[in-house]
XYZ file of C-alpha atoms in Angstrom:
559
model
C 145.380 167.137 104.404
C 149.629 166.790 103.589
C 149.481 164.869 106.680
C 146.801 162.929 106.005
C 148.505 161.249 103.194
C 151.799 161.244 103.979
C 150.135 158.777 107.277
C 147.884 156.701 104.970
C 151.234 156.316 102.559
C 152.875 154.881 105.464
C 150.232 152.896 106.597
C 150.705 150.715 103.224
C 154.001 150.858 102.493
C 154.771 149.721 106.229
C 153.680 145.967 105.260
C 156.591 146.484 102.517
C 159.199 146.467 105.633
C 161.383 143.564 106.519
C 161.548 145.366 109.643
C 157.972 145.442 110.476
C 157.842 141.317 110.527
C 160.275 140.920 112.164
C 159.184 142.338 114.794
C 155.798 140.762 114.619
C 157.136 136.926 113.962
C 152.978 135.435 113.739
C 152.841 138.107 110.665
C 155.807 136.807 109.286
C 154.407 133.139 109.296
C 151.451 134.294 107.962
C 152.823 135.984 105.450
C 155.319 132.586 104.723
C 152.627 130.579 104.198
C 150.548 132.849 101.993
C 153.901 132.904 99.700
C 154.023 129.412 99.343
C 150.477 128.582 98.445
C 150.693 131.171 95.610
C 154.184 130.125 94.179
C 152.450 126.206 94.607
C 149.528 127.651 92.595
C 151.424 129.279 90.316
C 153.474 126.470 89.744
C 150.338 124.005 88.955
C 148.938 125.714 86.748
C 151.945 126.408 84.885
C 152.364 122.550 84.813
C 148.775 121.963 83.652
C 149.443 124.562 80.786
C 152.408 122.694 79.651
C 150.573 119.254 80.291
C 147.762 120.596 78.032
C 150.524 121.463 75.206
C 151.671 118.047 75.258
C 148.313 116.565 74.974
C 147.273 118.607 72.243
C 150.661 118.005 70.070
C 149.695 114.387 70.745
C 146.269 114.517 69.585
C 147.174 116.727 66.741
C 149.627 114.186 66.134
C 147.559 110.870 66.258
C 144.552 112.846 64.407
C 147.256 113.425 61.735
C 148.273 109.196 61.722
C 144.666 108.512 61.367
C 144.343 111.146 58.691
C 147.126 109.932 56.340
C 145.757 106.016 57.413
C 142.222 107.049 56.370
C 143.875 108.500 52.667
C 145.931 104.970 52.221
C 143.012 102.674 53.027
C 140.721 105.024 50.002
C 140.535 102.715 47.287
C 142.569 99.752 48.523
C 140.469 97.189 46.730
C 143.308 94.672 45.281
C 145.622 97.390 45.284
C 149.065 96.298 47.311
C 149.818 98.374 50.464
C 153.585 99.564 50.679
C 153.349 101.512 53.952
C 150.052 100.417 55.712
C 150.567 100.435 59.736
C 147.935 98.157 61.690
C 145.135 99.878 62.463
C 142.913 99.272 65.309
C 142.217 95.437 65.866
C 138.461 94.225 64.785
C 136.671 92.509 67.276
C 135.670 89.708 65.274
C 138.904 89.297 64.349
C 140.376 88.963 67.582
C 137.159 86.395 68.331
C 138.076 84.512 65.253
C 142.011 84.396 66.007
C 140.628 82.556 69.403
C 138.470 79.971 67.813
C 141.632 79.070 65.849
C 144.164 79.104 69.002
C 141.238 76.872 70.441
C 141.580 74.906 67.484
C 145.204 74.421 68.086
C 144.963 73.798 71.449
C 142.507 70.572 70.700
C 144.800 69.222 68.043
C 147.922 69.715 70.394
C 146.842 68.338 73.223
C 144.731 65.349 71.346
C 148.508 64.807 70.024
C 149.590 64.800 73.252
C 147.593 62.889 75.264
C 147.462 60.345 72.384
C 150.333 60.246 70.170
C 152.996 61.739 72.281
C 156.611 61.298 70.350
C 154.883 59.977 67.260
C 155.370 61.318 63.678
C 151.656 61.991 63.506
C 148.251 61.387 65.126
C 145.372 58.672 64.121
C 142.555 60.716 65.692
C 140.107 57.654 65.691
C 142.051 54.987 66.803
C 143.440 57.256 69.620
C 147.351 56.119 68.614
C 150.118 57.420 66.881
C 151.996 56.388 63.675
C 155.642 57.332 62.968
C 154.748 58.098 58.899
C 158.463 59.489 58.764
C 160.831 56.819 60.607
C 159.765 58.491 63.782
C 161.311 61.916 63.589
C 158.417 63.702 66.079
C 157.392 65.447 62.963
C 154.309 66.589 64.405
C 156.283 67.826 67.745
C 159.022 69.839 65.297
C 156.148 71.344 63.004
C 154.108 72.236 65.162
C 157.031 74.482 67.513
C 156.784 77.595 65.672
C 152.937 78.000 65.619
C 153.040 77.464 69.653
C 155.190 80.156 69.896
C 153.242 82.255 67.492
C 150.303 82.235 69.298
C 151.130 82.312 72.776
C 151.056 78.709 74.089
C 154.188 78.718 76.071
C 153.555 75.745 78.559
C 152.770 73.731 75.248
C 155.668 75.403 73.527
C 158.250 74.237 76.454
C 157.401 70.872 76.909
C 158.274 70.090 73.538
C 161.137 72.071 73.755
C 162.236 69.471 76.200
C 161.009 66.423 74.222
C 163.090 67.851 71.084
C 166.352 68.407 73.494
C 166.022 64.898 75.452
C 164.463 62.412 72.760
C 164.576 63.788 69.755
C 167.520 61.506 68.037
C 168.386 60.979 64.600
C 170.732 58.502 64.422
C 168.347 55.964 62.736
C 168.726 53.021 59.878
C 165.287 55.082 58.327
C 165.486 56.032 54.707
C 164.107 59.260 54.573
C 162.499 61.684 52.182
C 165.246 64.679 51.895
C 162.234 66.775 50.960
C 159.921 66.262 53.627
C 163.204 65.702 56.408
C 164.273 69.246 55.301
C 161.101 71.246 55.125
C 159.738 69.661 58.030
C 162.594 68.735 60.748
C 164.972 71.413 59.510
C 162.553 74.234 58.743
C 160.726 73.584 62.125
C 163.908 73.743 63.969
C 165.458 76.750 62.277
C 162.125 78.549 62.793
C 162.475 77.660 66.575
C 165.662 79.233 67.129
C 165.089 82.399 64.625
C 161.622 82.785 66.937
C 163.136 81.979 70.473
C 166.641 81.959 70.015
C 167.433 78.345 71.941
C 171.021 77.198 70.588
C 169.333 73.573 71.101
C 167.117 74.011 67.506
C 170.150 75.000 65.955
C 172.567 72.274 67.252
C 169.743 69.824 66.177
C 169.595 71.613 62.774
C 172.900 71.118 62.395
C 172.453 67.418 63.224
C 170.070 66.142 60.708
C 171.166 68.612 58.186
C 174.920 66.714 57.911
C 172.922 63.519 57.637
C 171.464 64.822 54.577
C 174.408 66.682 52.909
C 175.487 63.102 51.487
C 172.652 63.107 48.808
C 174.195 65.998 47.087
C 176.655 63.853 46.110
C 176.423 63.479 42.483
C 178.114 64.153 39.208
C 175.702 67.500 38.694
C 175.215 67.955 42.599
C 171.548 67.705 42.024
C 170.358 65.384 44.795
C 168.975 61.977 45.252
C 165.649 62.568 47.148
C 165.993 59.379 49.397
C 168.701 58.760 51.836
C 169.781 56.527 55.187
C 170.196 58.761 57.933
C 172.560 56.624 59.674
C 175.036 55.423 56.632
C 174.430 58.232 54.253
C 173.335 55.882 51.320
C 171.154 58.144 48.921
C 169.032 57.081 45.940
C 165.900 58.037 43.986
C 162.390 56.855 44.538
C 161.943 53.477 42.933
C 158.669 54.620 41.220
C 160.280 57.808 39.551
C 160.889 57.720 35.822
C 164.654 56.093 34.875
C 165.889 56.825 38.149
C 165.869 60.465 37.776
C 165.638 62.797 40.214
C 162.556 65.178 41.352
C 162.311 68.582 40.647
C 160.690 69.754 43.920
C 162.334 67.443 45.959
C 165.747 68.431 44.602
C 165.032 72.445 44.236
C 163.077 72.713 47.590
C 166.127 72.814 50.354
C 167.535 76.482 49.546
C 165.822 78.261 52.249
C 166.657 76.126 55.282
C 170.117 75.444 53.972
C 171.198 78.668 53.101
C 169.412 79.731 56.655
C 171.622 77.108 58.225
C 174.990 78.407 56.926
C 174.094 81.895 58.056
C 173.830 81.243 61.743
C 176.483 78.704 62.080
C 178.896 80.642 59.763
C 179.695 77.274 58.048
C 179.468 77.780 54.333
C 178.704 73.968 53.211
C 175.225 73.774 53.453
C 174.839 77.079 51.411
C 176.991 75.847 48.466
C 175.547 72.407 47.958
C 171.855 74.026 47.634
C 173.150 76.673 45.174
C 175.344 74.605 43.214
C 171.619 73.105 42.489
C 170.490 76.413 41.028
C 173.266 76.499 39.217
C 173.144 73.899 37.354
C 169.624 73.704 36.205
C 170.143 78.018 35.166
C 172.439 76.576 32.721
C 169.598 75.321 29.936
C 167.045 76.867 31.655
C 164.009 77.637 29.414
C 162.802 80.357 27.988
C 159.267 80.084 29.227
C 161.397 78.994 32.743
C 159.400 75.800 33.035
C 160.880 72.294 33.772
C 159.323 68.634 33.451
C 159.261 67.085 37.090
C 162.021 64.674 36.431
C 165.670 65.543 36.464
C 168.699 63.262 35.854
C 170.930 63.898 38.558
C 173.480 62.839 36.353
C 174.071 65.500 33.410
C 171.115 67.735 34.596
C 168.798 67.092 31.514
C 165.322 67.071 32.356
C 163.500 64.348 31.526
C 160.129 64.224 29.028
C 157.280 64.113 31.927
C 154.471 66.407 32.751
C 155.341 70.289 33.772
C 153.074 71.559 36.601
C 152.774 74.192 39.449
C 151.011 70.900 40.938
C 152.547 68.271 43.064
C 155.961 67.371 42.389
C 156.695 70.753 40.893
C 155.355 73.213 42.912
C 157.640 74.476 45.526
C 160.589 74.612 43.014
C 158.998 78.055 41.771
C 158.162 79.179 45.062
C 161.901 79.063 46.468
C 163.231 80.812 43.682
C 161.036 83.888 44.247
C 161.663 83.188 48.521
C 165.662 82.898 48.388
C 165.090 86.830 46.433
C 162.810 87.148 49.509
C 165.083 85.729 52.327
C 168.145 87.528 50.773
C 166.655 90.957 51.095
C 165.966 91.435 47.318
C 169.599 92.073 47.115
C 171.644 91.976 43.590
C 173.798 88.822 45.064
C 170.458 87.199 44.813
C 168.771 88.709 41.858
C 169.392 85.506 39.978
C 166.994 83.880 41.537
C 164.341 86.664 41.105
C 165.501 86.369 37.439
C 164.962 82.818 36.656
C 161.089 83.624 38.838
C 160.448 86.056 36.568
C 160.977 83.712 33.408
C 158.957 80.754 35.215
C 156.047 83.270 35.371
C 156.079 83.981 31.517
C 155.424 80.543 31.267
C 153.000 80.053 34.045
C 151.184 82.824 32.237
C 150.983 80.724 29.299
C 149.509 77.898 31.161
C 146.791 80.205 32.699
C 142.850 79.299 30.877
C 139.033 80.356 31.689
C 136.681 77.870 32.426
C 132.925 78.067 30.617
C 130.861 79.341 31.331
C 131.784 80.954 34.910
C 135.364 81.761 33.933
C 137.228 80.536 36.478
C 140.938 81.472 35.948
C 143.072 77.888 36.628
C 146.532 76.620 35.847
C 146.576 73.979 33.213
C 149.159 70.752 33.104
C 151.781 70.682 30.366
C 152.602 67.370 28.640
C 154.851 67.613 25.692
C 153.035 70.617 23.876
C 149.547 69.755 25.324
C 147.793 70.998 27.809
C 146.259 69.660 30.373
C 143.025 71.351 31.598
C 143.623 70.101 35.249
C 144.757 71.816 38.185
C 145.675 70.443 41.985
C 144.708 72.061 44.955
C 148.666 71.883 46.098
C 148.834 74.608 42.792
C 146.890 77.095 44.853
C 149.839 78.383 46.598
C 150.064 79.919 43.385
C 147.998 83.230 44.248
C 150.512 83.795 47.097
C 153.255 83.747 45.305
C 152.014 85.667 42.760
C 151.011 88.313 45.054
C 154.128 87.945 47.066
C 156.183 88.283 43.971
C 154.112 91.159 42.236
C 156.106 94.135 43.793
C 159.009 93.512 42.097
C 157.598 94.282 38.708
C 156.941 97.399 37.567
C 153.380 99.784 37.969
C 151.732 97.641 34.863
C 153.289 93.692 35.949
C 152.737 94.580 39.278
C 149.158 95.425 38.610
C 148.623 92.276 36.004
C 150.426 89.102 38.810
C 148.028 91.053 41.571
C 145.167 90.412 39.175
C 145.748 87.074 38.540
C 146.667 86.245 41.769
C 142.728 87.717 42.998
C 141.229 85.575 39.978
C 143.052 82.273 40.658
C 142.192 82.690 44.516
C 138.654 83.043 43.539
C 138.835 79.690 41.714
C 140.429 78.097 44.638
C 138.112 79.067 47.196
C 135.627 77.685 44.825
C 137.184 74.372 44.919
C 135.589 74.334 48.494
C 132.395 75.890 47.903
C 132.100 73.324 45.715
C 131.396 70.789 47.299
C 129.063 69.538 49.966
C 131.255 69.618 52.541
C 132.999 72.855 51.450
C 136.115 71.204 51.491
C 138.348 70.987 48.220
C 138.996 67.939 46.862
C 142.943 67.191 46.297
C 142.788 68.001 42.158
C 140.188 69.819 39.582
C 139.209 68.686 35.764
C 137.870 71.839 33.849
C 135.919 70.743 31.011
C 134.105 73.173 28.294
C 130.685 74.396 29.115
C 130.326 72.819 32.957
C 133.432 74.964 35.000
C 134.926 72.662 36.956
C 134.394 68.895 38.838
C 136.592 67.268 41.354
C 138.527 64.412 40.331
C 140.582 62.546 42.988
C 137.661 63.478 46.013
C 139.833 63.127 49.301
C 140.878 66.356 51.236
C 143.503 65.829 53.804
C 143.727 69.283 55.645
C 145.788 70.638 52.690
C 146.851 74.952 53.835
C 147.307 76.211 50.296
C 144.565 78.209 49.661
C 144.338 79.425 53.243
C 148.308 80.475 52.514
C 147.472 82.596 49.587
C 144.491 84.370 51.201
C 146.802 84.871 53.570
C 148.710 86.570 51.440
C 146.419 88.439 49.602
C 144.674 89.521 52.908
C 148.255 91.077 54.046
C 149.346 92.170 50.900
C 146.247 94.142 50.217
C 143.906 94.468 52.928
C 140.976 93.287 51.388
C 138.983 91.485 54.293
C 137.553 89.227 51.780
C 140.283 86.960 52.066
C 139.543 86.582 55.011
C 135.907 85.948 54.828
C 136.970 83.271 52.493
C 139.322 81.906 54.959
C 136.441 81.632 57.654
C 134.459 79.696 55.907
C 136.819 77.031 55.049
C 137.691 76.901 58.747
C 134.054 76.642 59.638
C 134.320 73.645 56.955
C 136.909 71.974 58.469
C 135.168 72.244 62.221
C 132.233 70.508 61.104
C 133.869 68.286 58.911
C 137.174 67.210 60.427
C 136.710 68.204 63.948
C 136.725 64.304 66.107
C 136.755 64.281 69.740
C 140.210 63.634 70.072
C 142.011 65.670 67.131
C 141.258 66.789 63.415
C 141.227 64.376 60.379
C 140.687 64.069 56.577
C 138.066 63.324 54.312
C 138.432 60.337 52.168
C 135.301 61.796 49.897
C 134.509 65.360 49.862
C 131.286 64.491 48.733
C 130.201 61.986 51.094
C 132.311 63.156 54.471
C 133.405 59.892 55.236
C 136.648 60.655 57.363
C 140.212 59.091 57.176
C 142.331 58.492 60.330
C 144.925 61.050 59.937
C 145.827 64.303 61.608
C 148.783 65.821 59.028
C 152.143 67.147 61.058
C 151.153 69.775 58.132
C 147.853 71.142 59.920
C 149.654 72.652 63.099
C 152.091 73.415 60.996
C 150.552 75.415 58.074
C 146.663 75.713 58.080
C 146.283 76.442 61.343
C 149.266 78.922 61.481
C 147.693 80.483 57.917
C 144.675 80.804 59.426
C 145.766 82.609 62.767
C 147.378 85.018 61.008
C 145.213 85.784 58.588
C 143.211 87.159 61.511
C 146.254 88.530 63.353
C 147.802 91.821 62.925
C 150.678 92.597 60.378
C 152.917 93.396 62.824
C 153.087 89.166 64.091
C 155.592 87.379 61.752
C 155.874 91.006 59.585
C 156.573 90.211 55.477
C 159.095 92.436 55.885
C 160.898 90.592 58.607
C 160.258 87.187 57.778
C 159.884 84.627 54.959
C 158.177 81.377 55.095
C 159.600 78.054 53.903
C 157.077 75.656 52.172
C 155.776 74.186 55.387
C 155.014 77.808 56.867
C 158.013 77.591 58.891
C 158.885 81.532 59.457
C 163.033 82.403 59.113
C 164.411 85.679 59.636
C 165.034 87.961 56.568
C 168.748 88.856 56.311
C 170.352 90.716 53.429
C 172.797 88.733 51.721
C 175.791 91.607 50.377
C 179.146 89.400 51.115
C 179.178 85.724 50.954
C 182.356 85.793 53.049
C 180.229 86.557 56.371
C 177.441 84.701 56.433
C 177.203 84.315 60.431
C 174.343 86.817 61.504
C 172.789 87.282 65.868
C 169.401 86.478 66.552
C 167.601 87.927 69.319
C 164.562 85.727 70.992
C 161.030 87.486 69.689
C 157.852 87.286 71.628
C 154.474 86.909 69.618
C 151.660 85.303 71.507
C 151.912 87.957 73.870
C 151.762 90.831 71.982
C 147.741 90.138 70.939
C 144.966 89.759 72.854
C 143.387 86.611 71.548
């Protein structure tokens, strides 16, 4: 039996042997190849278990995003969002965004095929008009939004048109307003967006034409000037002479933009100097008459409004706090906001008996129970402005921004063509009628729900803003282009298709359907013709050159 075992021991410990395979070399194969397809085994499922790790921690992870996502959208209501990622893109939004790009693409290439060069289209008469001494203003508005959404054939081939024909050197007296938030604006937001040194060099161009209108005793500037001998002067129709206030306080975005990516510090100072001068007697209640006398500075008895002619000199000096990076070198300017919204607050009425929330007129001490539609950028700008306040402020502007949105959108639904007419009367006991009844594709109400929409994620807005688009495609939609209404109330059309509709409205209403993450608030501030420029904190007015890098939006959506 000793024997026995000690044999069978052998018998298994023999395949432990070197020795025994090698002298039996098809064993020793064998026994190769049975190594390697266990190690291989081994191996794999090793790497699976690891694999598996990984896509748990990234599941746990993602369940954990959509988690804390789930606990910030609770409650949002009117409520602003301070940390709000995108979440998942909604169908009908990305449907929606296409109807508008379509939209775009009909007025571009009606433009194109009809008015190629001009100012701005005339739709029914299949020509162009050159409305501002034929500076392409539709070509330059309209750059930004074709690079917004995509349209890169469309976008190049009036990139070329801008670098081969676009000239300046004209005996054209133009409007320094309108030159600077249209030409200037649309070319600065080219370059920020693509970063093509040919917008900027063209900038440059028409913005030296202008600087000659700043040339007066208070540096506030005549609002009319010859672009080829630098002659500057004040409408004819404006009271005494006197300069006004939009025109003159509505060039500090673009110019300030301008000296910070050519480094040249000229452009900066004469808009500031501006500033300056009107925050020496500036109000209490921070509101000012529309006429200024560029003179000695004094404002001139005449109506105060967030209206037309008024307007967009509140909205710059909350977007120059904005565009500066809410920095202290330009809390002044958040300052003097804050004291123009004390008095816009004492403007602010109810209408009976549907208490609609507008923004009366001021003449003298009376007010005027009319509002424009132009004063509807308004709820923007109240909700843009509203996180600087504190908790309580921050909670009232957002408030009153929702209420006098509601009243705006009501302007359209109004009507019978659900189009707003260009200005309200509000009279006791019947709410509100239109008074002057044309509608020429105006964007400020589509602007503040675009706003409101990103500041607080309440898809209302944008319900709001669907409709009014709907309005304009059965109202303004021709076969070759988009045009006005010269009556609301009977839809008879005009023959007009605004450089301000490519640029604005139908920009406004893209995004509104667009994720956050395309032209970010955070990033980016619009001037007052929805021309995007890059945020960029202002800390040391010694170095005001800043690098752009080219940005790609279109492509990062599926529309």
């Amino acid at each position: 039996m000793a024997r026995s075992r000690s044999i069978s021991g052998y018998g298994i410990w023999k395949y432990l042997n070197p020795a025994y395979y090698l002298r039996r070399p098809r064993r020793l194969a064998l026994l190769f190849i049975v190594f390697v397809s266990v190690s291989m085994l081994v191996w794999d499922r090793i790497n699976l278990a690891r694999e598996h790790e990984v896509e748990v921690l990234k599941l746990n992870e993602e369940v954990s995003r959509l988690e804390q996502m789930l606990e910030e959208l609770k409650g949002v209501g009117d409520k602003p969002l301070k940390n709000l990622k995108d979440v998942p893109e909604n169908p009908v939004d990305i449907q929606r965004r296409q109807k508008v790009k379509e939209a775009m693409i009909h007025a571009w290439s009606s433009y194109e095929k009809y008015a190629w060069g001009k100012d701005e289209l005339q739709p029914r008469t299949k020509d162009g008009t050159d409305s501002f001494g034929g500076l392409g203003a539709t070509m330059v508005d309209s750059l930004d939004t074709l690079y917004i959404m995509g349209l890169d054939e469309q976008f190049q081939k009036a990139r070329e048109w801008v670098a081969s024909s676009l000239d300046f050197d004209k005996d054209y007296d133009a409007s320094m307003f309108e030159t600077t938030i249209r030409v200037v604006g649309g070319l600065l937001s080219a370059y920020d967006l693509s970063g093509d040194k040919m917008f900027l060099e063209k900038a440059k161009d028409i913005a030296d034409r202008l600087l000659p209108a700043w040339n007066t005793p208070t540096g506030i500037p005549y609002n009319i000037i010859n672009l080829r001998n630098g002659n500057a002067h004040n409408p004819s129709w404006a009271a005494g002479g006197d300069s006004i206030l939009a025109d003159s306080g509505t060039e500090q975005l673009e110019f300030i933009a301008l000296s910070q990516r050519t480094g040249d510090p000229k452009y900066q100072q004469k808009v500031e100097k501006v500033i300056t001068e009107l925050n020496k007697n500036f109000p209490a209640d921070g509101l000012l008459p529309i006429y200024i006398n560029p003179d000695n500075a004094n404002p001139s008895y005449s109506t105060t409004t967030f209206g037309a002619m008024g307007d967009s000199f509140y909205e710059y000096l909350l977007k120059v706090w904005v565009q500066g990076n809410k920095t202290s070198a330009v809390k002044p300017y958040r300052d003097m906001w804050e004291k123009s919204m004390k008095g816009l607050l004492s403007l602010v009425k109810k209408s009976t008996p549907s208490s609609f929330t507008y923004i009366c007129e001021k003449n003298g001490n009376n007010l005027i129970d009319k509002m424009d539609e132009l004063a509807c950028f308004a709820p923007g700008m109240l909700a843009l402005g509203a996180s600087g306040y504190g908790p309580d402020e921050e909670k009232k502007f957002l408030s009153l921004a929702g209420e006098l949105a509601w009243t705006c959108y009501n302007f359209y639904q109004s009507t019978p063509t659900k189009l707003a007419g260009e200005n309200y009367f509000f009279t006791a006991g019947q709410d509100m009628s239109v008074g002057t009844s044309w509608n020429i594709l105006r964007p400020e109400t589509v602007e503040s729900l675009f706003y409101l929409w990103r500041l607080t994620g309440n898809k209302t807005y944008q319900e709001w803003g669907w409709n009014i688009f709907e309005a304009f495609e059965k109202n303004s939609r021709v076969e070759s282009g988009y045009v006005g209404l010269k009556d609301v109330n009977t839809g008879a059309k005009d023959n007009k298709m605004q450089s301000f509709f490519l640029a604005e409205t139908l920009k406004y209403l893209y995004l509104l359907f667009s994720p956050s993450s395309v032209i970010s608030l955070d990033e980016w501030v619009f001037n007052t013709e929805a021309h995007p420029l890059k945020i960029v904190a202002r800390n040391d007015p010694r170095k005001p050159t800043i690098a752009l890098r080219q940005r790609k939006f279109g492509q990062q959506i599926k529309v």
